[in-house]
Amino acid sequence: MTPFEPTHPGEIVKEELEYRGISQKHFAQVVGVSYTMLNDILNGKRPISADFALMFEAAMGISAEMLVRMQTRYNLQIARSKKENIARWENLRKTCAALL
């Protein structure tokens, strides 16, 4: 499996805001969320929840399903890359193989 740098869905929203010439502060005010929370999402520091995905869809026409799927793929890729997870799963595979 070739490792890759996952794309956080916030990056897509951030690029769309920039393309449309909308500031993060203005967008946060319009949609009624804190600037800090929005900025954290756009910079990949906070996940996009289903509620936020639906808000982005209503405000910008970006598919909520696409954003949620991207977030799930991002979460999985990050989890798969953690060394402690890899070691744990390898031990689990060995233990379960011995049971069969």
CSV table of C-alpha atoms in Angstrom, one decimal:
chain,number,residue,atom,x,y,z
A,1,MET,CA,0.0,0.0,0.0
A,2,THR,CA,1.4,3.4,-1.0
A,3,PRO,CA,1.1,5.9,1.8
A,4,PHE,CA,-0.2,9.3,0.9
A,5,GLU,CA,-0.9,12.5,2.6
A,6,PRO,CA,-4.7,12.6,3.2
A,7,THR,CA,-6.7,15.7,2.3
A,8,HIS,CA,-8.7,17.1,5.2
A,9,PRO,CA,-12.1,18.2,3.9
A,10,GLY,CA,-11.6,21.6,5.5
A,11,GLU,CA,-9.0,22.3,2.8
A,12,ILE,CA,-11.7,22.0,0.1
A,13,VAL,CA,-13.9,24.5,1.9
A,14,LYS,CA,-11.0,26.8,2.5
A,15,GLU,CA,-10.1,26.8,-1.2
A,16,GLU,CA,-13.7,27.4,-2.2
A,17,LEU,CA,-14.0,30.4,0.2
A,18,GLU,CA,-10.8,31.8,-1.2
A,19,TYR,CA,-11.9,31.3,-4.8
A,20,ARG,CA,-15.2,33.1,-4.0
A,21,GLY,CA,-13.3,35.9,-2.2
A,22,ILE,CA,-15.2,35.3,1.1
A,23,SER,CA,-13.2,35.9,4.2
A,24,GLN,CA,-13.3,33.3,7.0
A,25,LYS,CA,-14.5,35.9,9.5
A,26,HIS,CA,-17.3,37.1,7.2
A,27,PHE,CA,-18.4,33.5,6.5
A,28,ALA,CA,-18.3,32.6,10.2
A,29,GLN,CA,-20.6,35.5,10.9
A,30,VAL,CA,-23.0,34.7,8.1
A,31,VAL,CA,-23.4,31.0,9.0
A,32,GLY,CA,-23.4,31.7,12.8
A,33,VAL,CA,-20.3,29.9,14.0
A,34,SER,CA,-17.3,31.1,15.8
A,35,TYR,CA,-14.3,32.2,13.7
A,36,THR,CA,-12.0,30.0,15.8
A,37,MET,CA,-14.1,26.8,15.1
A,38,LEU,CA,-14.3,27.6,11.4
A,39,ASN,CA,-10.6,28.3,11.2
A,40,ASP,CA,-9.7,25.1,13.0
A,41,ILE,CA,-11.8,23.1,10.5
A,42,LEU,CA,-10.4,24.9,7.5
A,43,ASN,CA,-6.8,24.3,8.7
A,44,GLY,CA,-7.4,20.6,9.5
A,45,LYS,CA,-7.2,20.9,13.2
A,46,ARG,CA,-10.9,19.9,13.8
A,47,PRO,CA,-13.0,17.4,12.0
A,48,ILE,CA,-16.0,18.3,9.9
A,49,SER,CA,-19.1,16.9,11.6
A,50,ALA,CA,-22.3,16.0,9.7
A,51,ASP,CA,-23.9,19.2,11.0
A,52,PHE,CA,-21.1,21.3,9.6
A,53,ALA,CA,-21.1,19.4,6.3
A,54,LEU,CA,-24.8,20.1,6.0
A,55,MET,CA,-24.2,23.8,6.8
A,56,PHE,CA,-21.5,24.0,4.1
A,57,GLU,CA,-23.8,22.3,1.7
A,58,ALA,CA,-26.6,24.8,2.4
A,59,ALA,CA,-24.3,27.8,2.3
A,60,MET,CA,-22.0,26.9,-0.6
A,61,GLY,CA,-23.5,24.0,-2.5
A,62,ILE,CA,-20.6,21.7,-1.5
A,63,SER,CA,-22.0,18.1,-1.1
A,64,ALA,CA,-22.3,17.2,2.5
A,65,GLU,CA,-21.9,13.5,1.6
A,66,MET,CA,-18.6,14.2,-0.1
A,67,LEU,CA,-17.3,16.2,2.9
A,68,VAL,CA,-18.3,13.5,5.3
A,69,ARG,CA,-16.7,10.8,3.2
A,70,MET,CA,-13.5,12.8,2.9
A,71,GLN,CA,-13.5,13.2,6.7
A,72,THR,CA,-13.9,9.4,7.1
A,73,ARG,CA,-11.1,8.6,4.7
A,74,TYR,CA,-8.9,11.2,6.4
A,75,ASN,CA,-9.6,9.7,9.8
A,76,LEU,CA,-8.8,6.2,8.6
A,77,GLN,CA,-5.6,7.2,6.8
A,78,ILE,CA,-4.4,9.0,10.0
A,79,ALA,CA,-5.3,6.0,12.2
A,80,ARG,CA,-3.6,3.6,9.8
A,81,SER,CA,-0.4,5.6,9.9
A,82,LYS,CA,0.0,5.6,13.7
A,83,LYS,CA,2.8,3.2,14.7
A,84,GLU,CA,1.0,2.2,18.0
A,85,ASN,CA,-2.0,1.2,15.9
A,86,ILE,CA,0.0,-0.8,13.5
A,87,ALA,CA,1.7,-2.8,16.3
A,88,ARG,CA,-1.6,-3.4,18.1
A,89,TRP,CA,-3.3,-4.7,14.9
A,90,GLU,CA,-0.4,-7.0,14.1
A,91,ASN,CA,-0.6,-8.5,17.6
A,92,LEU,CA,-4.4,-8.8,17.2
A,93,ARG,CA,-4.0,-10.6,13.8
A,94,LYS,CA,-1.5,-13.1,15.4
A,95,THR,CA,-3.8,-13.7,18.3
A,96,CYS,CA,-6.9,-14.2,16.2
A,97,ALA,CA,-5.0,-16.4,13.7
A,98,ALA,CA,-4.1,-18.7,16.6
A,99,LEU,CA,-7.8,-19.1,17.5
A,100,LEU,CA,-8.7,-20.4,14.0
